[in-house]
Amino acid sequence: MISQAAFERLREEIAGYGAQLVAVSKKVEPARIMRLYEWGQRAFGENRPQELRDKRPALPDDVEWHMIGRLQTNKVKYVVGRTALIQSVDRERLMAALQQRAEREDITQDVLIEVHIAQETSKAGMAPEEVAAFFEGGGDARYPNLRFRGLMGMATYTDDMRRVRAEFRALRKLFEQLERGRPGFSILSMGMSHDYGVALDEGATMVRLGSLLFGRRR
Ligand SMILES: *Cc1c(COP(=O)(O)O)cnc(C)c1O
């Protein structure tokens, strides 16, 4: 686990870019999440809806939960109205399920669209062209209880930082194209432990760090 001093330096570095840190706490037990909480961290990201549901009661109410993992439509009840931001919206069928649930709860749910920018086909996300067409065709208006706050993406897992940079740059470009004339569309979530420096450099407004904070996951 990171030391408090190193954590504070990291937070300053991220704040220097005007960006926000989401601490990815998947597979991390509540006691260690609490350490970061005590050092002032409030935004935590989980990738499994049931894990999020089970951890929530063990942590203070003002934790701001982010859903960052693949979401099945039958699990939306665990996250809608219970998360500050659902970052992993990667298909219209999921939007429809989220919309239905948010409408039933009479709330507006903040979401990001996950964009597929990596080479690996195993990674999730809508194609960049698909995302552009979705917004330009007014697709977001079909989901009045969802507030589209921006984009999320994961670069290819590689040591080739030129490739990573090119992928982040392409995502930033799409973000800038969509951001125009869309108030509230202001979040670009990109960058993980091994590539967050490049992501910040390329204009991330939010980074999602797990292993750098908590150590390697089991
Ligand atoms: C696990 C995960 C992270 C954090 O990854 P680290 O390499 O541990 O920093 C970030 N984003 C998503 C979507 C993840 O699933």
PDB file of C-alpha atoms and ligand atoms in Angstrom:
ATOM      1  CA  MET A   1       0.000   0.000   0.000  1.00  0.00           C
ATOM      2  CA  ILE A   2       1.170   3.506  -0.826  1.00  0.00           C
ATOM      3  CA  SER A   3       2.516   5.696   2.015  1.00  0.00           C
ATOM      4  CA  GLN A   4       0.591   8.776   3.055  1.00  0.00           C
ATOM      5  CA  ALA A   5       3.402  11.051   1.874  1.00  0.00           C
ATOM      6  CA  ALA A   6       3.542   9.415  -1.553  1.00  0.00           C
ATOM      7  CA  PHE A   7      -0.249   9.548  -1.782  1.00  0.00           C
ATOM      8  CA  GLU A   8      -0.244  13.260  -1.064  1.00  0.00           C
ATOM      9  CA  ARG A   9       2.414  13.883  -3.712  1.00  0.00           C
ATOM     10  CA  LEU A  10       0.401  11.891  -6.210  1.00  0.00           C
ATOM     11  CA  ARG A  11      -2.756  13.835  -5.431  1.00  0.00           C
ATOM     12  CA  GLU A  12      -0.890  17.101  -5.893  1.00  0.00           C
ATOM     13  CA  GLU A  13       0.459  15.925  -9.210  1.00  0.00           C
ATOM     14  CA  ILE A  14      -3.030  15.025 -10.424  1.00  0.00           C
ATOM     15  CA  ALA A  15      -4.558  18.248  -9.068  1.00  0.00           C
ATOM     16  CA  GLY A  16      -1.819  20.175 -10.898  1.00  0.00           C
ATOM     17  CA  TYR A  17      -3.433  18.998 -14.119  1.00  0.00           C
ATOM     18  CA  GLY A  18      -6.862  20.010 -12.855  1.00  0.00           C
ATOM     19  CA  ALA A  19      -7.806  16.330 -12.839  1.00  0.00           C
ATOM     20  CA  GLN A  20      -9.594  14.138 -10.335  1.00  0.00           C
ATOM     21  CA  LEU A  21      -8.461  10.845  -8.830  1.00  0.00           C
ATOM     22  CA  VAL A  22     -10.695   7.809  -8.591  1.00  0.00           C
ATOM     23  CA  ALA A  23      -9.104   5.198  -6.322  1.00  0.00           C
ATOM     24  CA  VAL A  24      -9.901   1.778  -7.764  1.00  0.00           C
ATOM     25  CA  SER A  25     -10.719  -0.403  -4.774  1.00  0.00           C
ATOM     26  CA  LYS A  26     -11.781  -3.625  -6.492  1.00  0.00           C
ATOM     27  CA  LYS A  27     -10.665  -6.670  -4.478  1.00  0.00           C
ATOM     28  CA  VAL A  28      -9.491  -4.353  -1.680  1.00  0.00           C
ATOM     29  CA  GLU A  29     -11.033  -4.926   1.736  1.00  0.00           C
ATOM     30  CA  PRO A  30     -12.837  -2.055   3.518  1.00  0.00           C
ATOM     31  CA  ALA A  31     -10.098  -1.595   6.163  1.00  0.00           C
ATOM     32  CA  ARG A  32      -7.554  -0.586   3.527  1.00  0.00           C
ATOM     33  CA  ILE A  33     -10.069   1.523   1.641  1.00  0.00           C
ATOM     34  CA  MET A  34     -10.602   3.353   4.945  1.00  0.00           C
ATOM     35  CA  ARG A  35      -6.905   4.275   5.100  1.00  0.00           C
ATOM     36  CA  LEU A  36      -7.248   6.265   1.908  1.00  0.00           C
ATOM     37  CA  TYR A  37     -10.550   7.678   3.111  1.00  0.00           C
ATOM     38  CA  GLU A  38      -8.820   8.959   6.235  1.00  0.00           C
ATOM     39  CA  TRP A  39      -6.236  10.646   4.025  1.00  0.00           C
ATOM     40  CA  GLY A  40      -9.063  12.530   2.362  1.00  0.00           C
ATOM     41  CA  GLN A  41      -9.920  10.359  -0.645  1.00  0.00           C
ATOM     42  CA  ARG A  42     -13.649  10.174  -1.402  1.00  0.00           C
ATOM     43  CA  ALA A  43     -14.007   8.822  -4.943  1.00  0.00           C
ATOM     44  CA  PHE A  44     -13.626   5.036  -5.208  1.00  0.00           C
ATOM     45  CA  GLY A  45     -14.145   2.805  -8.218  1.00  0.00           C
ATOM     46  CA  GLU A  46     -15.416  -0.769  -8.320  1.00  0.00           C
ATOM     47  CA  ASN A  47     -15.843  -3.066 -11.274  1.00  0.00           C
ATOM     48  CA  ARG A  48     -18.380  -5.543  -9.928  1.00  0.00           C
ATOM     49  CA  PRO A  49     -21.873  -4.456  -8.938  1.00  0.00           C
ATOM     50  CA  GLN A  50     -22.266  -7.048  -6.176  1.00  0.00           C
ATOM     51  CA  GLU A  51     -18.896  -6.197  -4.649  1.00  0.00           C
ATOM     52  CA  LEU A  52     -19.953  -2.564  -4.622  1.00  0.00           C
ATOM     53  CA  ARG A  53     -23.279  -3.445  -3.013  1.00  0.00           C
ATOM     54  CA  ASP A  54     -21.534  -5.481  -0.311  1.00  0.00           C
ATOM     55  CA  LYS A  55     -18.854  -2.893   0.481  1.00  0.00           C
ATOM     56  CA  ARG A  56     -21.054   0.155   0.616  1.00  0.00           C
ATOM     57  CA  PRO A  57     -22.444  -0.466   4.133  1.00  0.00           C
ATOM     58  CA  ALA A  58     -18.896  -0.988   5.478  1.00  0.00           C
ATOM     59  CA  LEU A  59     -17.806   2.504   4.448  1.00  0.00           C
ATOM     60  CA  PRO A  60     -18.935   6.036   5.299  1.00  0.00           C
ATOM     61  CA  ASP A  61     -21.975   7.465   3.502  1.00  0.00           C
ATOM     62  CA  ASP A  62     -20.053  10.251   1.837  1.00  0.00           C
ATOM     63  CA  VAL A  63     -17.956   7.888  -0.252  1.00  0.00           C
ATOM     64  CA  GLU A  64     -18.535   8.685  -3.903  1.00  0.00           C
ATOM     65  CA  TRP A  65     -18.744   5.347  -5.736  1.00  0.00           C
ATOM     66  CA  HIS A  66     -17.853   4.931  -9.375  1.00  0.00           C
ATOM     67  CA  MET A  67     -18.838   1.894 -11.400  1.00  0.00           C
ATOM     68  CA  ILE A  68     -16.029   1.171 -13.845  1.00  0.00           C
ATOM     69  CA  GLY A  69     -16.602  -2.434 -14.936  1.00  0.00           C
ATOM     70  CA  ARG A  70     -18.761  -4.326 -17.354  1.00  0.00           C
ATOM     71  CA  LEU A  71     -22.378  -4.104 -16.315  1.00  0.00           C
ATOM     72  CA  GLN A  72     -25.049  -6.665 -17.125  1.00  0.00           C
ATOM     73  CA  THR A  73     -28.541  -5.303 -17.561  1.00  0.00           C
ATOM     74  CA  ASN A  74     -29.873  -7.476 -14.714  1.00  0.00           C
ATOM     75  CA  LYS A  75     -27.432  -5.819 -12.270  1.00  0.00           C
ATOM     76  CA  VAL A  76     -28.340  -2.177 -12.886  1.00  0.00           C
ATOM     77  CA  LYS A  77     -30.408  -2.097  -9.701  1.00  0.00           C
ATOM     78  CA  TYR A  78     -27.191  -2.300  -7.657  1.00  0.00           C
ATOM     79  CA  VAL A  79     -25.756   0.832  -9.187  1.00  0.00           C
ATOM     80  CA  VAL A  80     -28.463   3.217 -10.396  1.00  0.00           C
ATOM     81  CA  GLY A  81     -28.985   5.890  -7.744  1.00  0.00           C
ATOM     82  CA  ARG A  82     -26.181   4.375  -5.679  1.00  0.00           C
ATOM     83  CA  THR A  83     -23.195   5.595  -7.658  1.00  0.00           C
ATOM     84  CA  ALA A  84     -21.931   9.081  -8.392  1.00  0.00           C
ATOM     85  CA  LEU A  85     -20.905   8.010 -11.873  1.00  0.00           C
ATOM     86  CA  ILE A  86     -21.327   4.919 -14.024  1.00  0.00           C
ATOM     87  CA  GLN A  87     -18.269   5.063 -16.266  1.00  0.00           C
ATOM     88  CA  SER A  88     -18.713   1.860 -18.228  1.00  0.00           C
ATOM     89  CA  VAL A  89     -21.776   2.434 -20.390  1.00  0.00           C
ATOM     90  CA  ASP A  90     -20.782   0.577 -23.530  1.00  0.00           C
ATOM     91  CA  ARG A  91     -23.992  -0.235 -25.428  1.00  0.00           C
ATOM     92  CA  GLU A  92     -27.480   1.088 -26.062  1.00  0.00           C
ATOM     93  CA  ARG A  93     -29.152  -1.939 -24.494  1.00  0.00           C
ATOM     94  CA  LEU A  94     -27.469  -1.008 -21.230  1.00  0.00           C
ATOM     95  CA  MET A  95     -28.534   2.634 -21.612  1.00  0.00           C
ATOM     96  CA  ALA A  96     -32.116   1.455 -22.003  1.00  0.00           C
ATOM     97  CA  ALA A  97     -31.894  -0.649 -18.821  1.00  0.00           C
ATOM     98  CA  LEU A  98     -30.280   2.219 -16.887  1.00  0.00           C
ATOM     99  CA  GLN A  99     -32.903   4.654 -18.176  1.00  0.00           C
ATOM    100  CA  GLN A 100     -35.746   2.371 -17.109  1.00  0.00           C
ATOM    101  CA  ARG A 101     -34.328   1.944 -13.620  1.00  0.00           C
ATOM    102  CA  ALA A 102     -33.513   5.653 -13.170  1.00  0.00           C
ATOM    103  CA  GLU A 103     -36.989   6.610 -14.303  1.00  0.00           C
ATOM    104  CA  ARG A 104     -38.526   4.180 -11.845  1.00  0.00           C
ATOM    105  CA  GLU A 105     -36.446   5.653  -9.025  1.00  0.00           C
ATOM    106  CA  ASP A 106     -37.235   9.149 -10.288  1.00  0.00           C
ATOM    107  CA  ILE A 107     -33.605  10.216 -10.377  1.00  0.00           C
ATOM    108  CA  THR A 108     -31.039  11.380 -12.895  1.00  0.00           C
ATOM    109  CA  GLN A 109     -27.997   9.123 -13.112  1.00  0.00           C
ATOM    110  CA  ASP A 110     -24.626  10.494 -14.251  1.00  0.00           C
ATOM    111  CA  VAL A 111     -22.866   8.283 -16.792  1.00  0.00           C
ATOM    112  CA  LEU A 112     -19.858   8.177 -19.101  1.00  0.00           C
ATOM    113  CA  ILE A 113     -19.734   6.359 -22.398  1.00  0.00           C
ATOM    114  CA  GLU A 114     -16.917   3.864 -22.566  1.00  0.00           C
ATOM    115  CA  VAL A 115     -15.091   4.142 -25.862  1.00  0.00           C
ATOM    116  CA  HIS A 116     -13.039   1.328 -27.344  1.00  0.00           C
ATOM    117  CA  ILE A 117      -9.629   2.818 -28.156  1.00  0.00           C
ATOM    118  CA  ALA A 118      -7.310  -0.159 -27.507  1.00  0.00           C
ATOM    119  CA  GLN A 119      -6.048  -2.744 -29.935  1.00  0.00           C
ATOM    120  CA  GLU A 120      -7.207  -5.630 -27.760  1.00  0.00           C
ATOM    121  CA  THR A 121     -10.642  -6.804 -28.796  1.00  0.00           C
ATOM    122  CA  SER A 122     -11.163  -8.103 -25.247  1.00  0.00           C
ATOM    123  CA  LYS A 123     -11.648  -4.547 -24.030  1.00  0.00           C
ATOM    124  CA  ALA A 124     -15.145  -3.110 -23.925  1.00  0.00           C
ATOM    125  CA  GLY A 125     -16.524   0.093 -25.344  1.00  0.00           C
ATOM    126  CA  MET A 126     -18.366   1.586 -28.285  1.00  0.00           C
ATOM    127  CA  ALA A 127     -16.389   2.417 -31.405  1.00  0.00           C
ATOM    128  CA  PRO A 128     -15.447   6.116 -31.641  1.00  0.00           C
ATOM    129  CA  GLU A 129     -17.519   6.532 -34.842  1.00  0.00           C
ATOM    130  CA  GLU A 130     -20.474   4.931 -33.110  1.00  0.00           C
ATOM    131  CA  VAL A 131     -20.200   7.348 -30.182  1.00  0.00           C
ATOM    132  CA  ALA A 132     -19.994  10.366 -32.505  1.00  0.00           C
ATOM    133  CA  ALA A 133     -23.020   9.152 -34.476  1.00  0.00           C
ATOM    134  CA  PHE A 134     -24.931   8.499 -31.257  1.00  0.00           C
ATOM    135  CA  PHE A 135     -24.569  12.091 -30.024  1.00  0.00           C
ATOM    136  CA  GLU A 136     -24.815  13.758 -33.392  1.00  0.00           C
ATOM    137  CA  GLY A 137     -28.051  11.903 -34.051  1.00  0.00           C
ATOM    138  CA  GLY A 138     -29.410  13.150 -30.711  1.00  0.00           C
ATOM    139  CA  GLY A 139     -29.311   9.650 -29.220  1.00  0.00           C
ATOM    140  CA  ASP A 140     -28.845  10.965 -25.706  1.00  0.00           C
ATOM    141  CA  ALA A 141     -32.323  12.541 -25.844  1.00  0.00           C
ATOM    142  CA  ARG A 142     -33.791   9.023 -25.793  1.00  0.00           C
ATOM    143  CA  TYR A 143     -32.506   8.614 -22.233  1.00  0.00           C
ATOM    144  CA  PRO A 144     -33.838  11.622 -20.320  1.00  0.00           C
ATOM    145  CA  ASN A 145     -32.937  10.184 -16.906  1.00  0.00           C
ATOM    146  CA  LEU A 146     -29.288   9.697 -17.840  1.00  0.00           C
ATOM    147  CA  ARG A 147     -26.907  12.637 -17.773  1.00  0.00           C
ATOM    148  CA  PHE A 148     -24.060  12.040 -20.192  1.00  0.00           C
ATOM    149  CA  ARG A 149     -21.036  13.614 -18.493  1.00  0.00           C
ATOM    150  CA  GLY A 150     -18.257  12.520 -20.827  1.00  0.00           C
ATOM    151  CA  LEU A 151     -16.137   9.617 -21.999  1.00  0.00           C
ATOM    152  CA  MET A 152     -14.045   6.829 -20.509  1.00  0.00           C
ATOM    153  CA  GLY A 153     -11.400   4.758 -22.242  1.00  0.00           C
ATOM    154  CA  MET A 154      -8.628   2.246 -21.664  1.00  0.00           C
ATOM    155  CA  ALA A 155      -5.501   2.209 -23.782  1.00  0.00           C
ATOM    156  CA  THR A 156      -3.806  -0.930 -25.037  1.00  0.00           C
ATOM    157  CA  TYR A 157      -1.809  -2.661 -22.295  1.00  0.00           C
ATOM    158  CA  THR A 158       1.702  -2.229 -23.658  1.00  0.00           C
ATOM    159  CA  ASP A 159       5.084  -0.692 -22.878  1.00  0.00           C
ATOM    160  CA  ASP A 160       4.885   1.157 -26.191  1.00  0.00           C
ATOM    161  CA  MET A 161       3.982   4.550 -24.766  1.00  0.00           C
ATOM    162  CA  ARG A 162       3.767   6.084 -28.249  1.00  0.00           C
ATOM    163  CA  ARG A 163       0.870   3.797 -29.017  1.00  0.00           C
ATOM    164  CA  VAL A 164      -0.776   4.581 -25.654  1.00  0.00           C
ATOM    165  CA  ARG A 165      -0.330   8.298 -26.265  1.00  0.00           C
ATOM    166  CA  ALA A 166      -1.855   8.063 -29.739  1.00  0.00           C
ATOM    167  CA  GLU A 167      -4.904   6.245 -28.336  1.00  0.00           C
ATOM    168  CA  PHE A 168      -5.414   8.779 -25.536  1.00  0.00           C
ATOM    169  CA  ARG A 169      -4.960  11.611 -28.009  1.00  0.00           C
ATOM    170  CA  ALA A 170      -7.649  10.198 -30.291  1.00  0.00           C
ATOM    171  CA  LEU A 171     -10.031   9.906 -27.340  1.00  0.00           C
ATOM    172  CA  ARG A 172      -9.307  13.479 -26.273  1.00  0.00           C
ATOM    173  CA  LYS A 173     -10.070  14.640 -29.811  1.00  0.00           C
ATOM    174  CA  LEU A 174     -13.434  12.886 -29.798  1.00  0.00           C
ATOM    175  CA  PHE A 175     -14.152  14.371 -26.371  1.00  0.00           C
ATOM    176  CA  GLU A 176     -13.413  17.895 -27.593  1.00  0.00           C
ATOM    177  CA  GLN A 177     -15.598  17.400 -30.612  1.00  0.00           C
ATOM    178  CA  LEU A 178     -18.544  16.326 -28.444  1.00  0.00           C
ATOM    179  CA  GLU A 179     -17.971  18.737 -25.585  1.00  0.00           C
ATOM    180  CA  ARG A 180     -18.803  21.775 -27.745  1.00  0.00           C
ATOM    181  CA  GLY A 181     -22.301  23.001 -27.024  1.00  0.00           C
ATOM    182  CA  ARG A 182     -22.922  20.328 -24.389  1.00  0.00           C
ATOM    183  CA  PRO A 183     -22.886  21.858 -20.943  1.00  0.00           C
ATOM    184  CA  GLY A 184     -22.073  19.260 -18.291  1.00  0.00           C
ATOM    185  CA  PHE A 185     -20.157  17.109 -20.736  1.00  0.00           C
ATOM    186  CA  SER A 186     -16.850  17.691 -18.986  1.00  0.00           C
ATOM    187  CA  ILE A 187     -15.310  14.405 -17.843  1.00  0.00           C
ATOM    188  CA  LEU A 188     -12.623  12.530 -19.726  1.00  0.00           C
ATOM    189  CA  SER A 189     -11.693   9.470 -17.675  1.00  0.00           C
ATOM    190  CA  MET A 190      -8.484   7.867 -18.940  1.00  0.00           C
ATOM    191  CA  GLY A 191      -5.270   6.611 -17.382  1.00  0.00           C
ATOM    192  CA  MET A 192      -4.511   3.749 -14.994  1.00  0.00           C
ATOM    193  CA  SER A 193      -1.509   2.977 -12.775  1.00  0.00           C
ATOM    194  CA  HIS A 194       0.934   2.288 -15.595  1.00  0.00           C
ATOM    195  CA  ASP A 195      -0.139   5.010 -18.021  1.00  0.00           C
ATOM    196  CA  TYR A 196      -1.765   7.820 -16.033  1.00  0.00           C
ATOM    197  CA  GLY A 197       1.159  10.200 -16.662  1.00  0.00           C
ATOM    198  CA  VAL A 198       0.611   9.976 -20.406  1.00  0.00           C
ATOM    199  CA  ALA A 199      -3.148  10.322 -19.909  1.00  0.00           C
ATOM    200  CA  LEU A 200      -2.766  13.513 -17.853  1.00  0.00           C
ATOM    201  CA  ASP A 201      -0.424  14.868 -20.467  1.00  0.00           C
ATOM    202  CA  GLU A 202      -3.033  14.160 -23.129  1.00  0.00           C
ATOM    203  CA  GLY A 203      -5.824  15.922 -21.286  1.00  0.00           C
ATOM    204  CA  ALA A 204      -7.486  13.448 -18.915  1.00  0.00           C
ATOM    205  CA  THR A 205      -9.763  15.135 -16.373  1.00  0.00           C
ATOM    206  CA  MET A 206     -10.049  11.937 -14.314  1.00  0.00           C
ATOM    207  CA  VAL A 207      -7.629   9.064 -13.722  1.00  0.00           C
ATOM    208  CA  ARG A 208      -8.474   5.657 -12.241  1.00  0.00           C
ATOM    209  CA  LEU A 209      -5.660   4.208 -10.138  1.00  0.00           C
ATOM    210  CA  GLY A 210      -5.710   0.866  -8.345  1.00  0.00           C
ATOM    211  CA  SER A 211      -2.440  -1.037  -7.982  1.00  0.00           C
ATOM    212  CA  LEU A 212      -0.378   2.130  -7.584  1.00  0.00           C
ATOM    213  CA  LEU A 213      -2.361   2.904  -4.407  1.00  0.00           C
ATOM    214  CA  PHE A 214      -3.191  -0.491  -2.965  1.00  0.00           C
ATOM    215  CA  GLY A 215      -0.460  -2.721  -4.389  1.00  0.00           C
ATOM    216  CA  ARG A 216      -0.941  -5.704  -6.628  1.00  0.00           C
ATOM    217  CA  ARG A 217      -4.304  -7.387  -6.539  1.00  0.00           C
ATOM    218  CA  ARG A 218      -4.666 -11.054  -5.667  1.00  0.00           C
TER     219      ARG A 218
HETATM  220  C1  LIG B   1      -8.755  -2.178 -12.537  1.00  0.00           C
HETATM  221  C2  LIG B   1      -9.110  -0.969 -13.324  1.00  0.00           C
HETATM  222  C3  LIG B   1      -8.375   0.219 -13.204  1.00  0.00           C
HETATM  223  C4  LIG B   1      -7.168   0.366 -12.313  1.00  0.00           C
HETATM  224  O1  LIG B   1      -6.121  -0.393 -12.799  1.00  0.00           O
HETATM  225  P1  LIG B   1      -4.659  -0.316 -12.128  1.00  0.00           P
HETATM  226  O2  LIG B   1      -3.770  -0.796 -13.203  1.00  0.00           O
HETATM  227  O3  LIG B   1      -4.689  -1.185 -10.948  1.00  0.00           O
HETATM  228  O4  LIG B   1      -4.424   1.110 -11.792  1.00  0.00           O
HETATM  229  C5  LIG B   1      -8.791   1.315 -13.945  1.00  0.00           C
HETATM  230  N1  LIG B   1      -9.854   1.246 -14.764  1.00  0.00           N
HETATM  231  C6  LIG B   1     -10.581   0.118 -14.922  1.00  0.00           C
HETATM  232  C7  LIG B   1     -11.748   0.136 -15.840  1.00  0.00           C
HETATM  233  C8  LIG B   1     -10.232  -1.025 -14.213  1.00  0.00           C
HETATM  234  O5  LIG B   1     -10.955  -2.140 -14.370  1.00  0.00           O
END
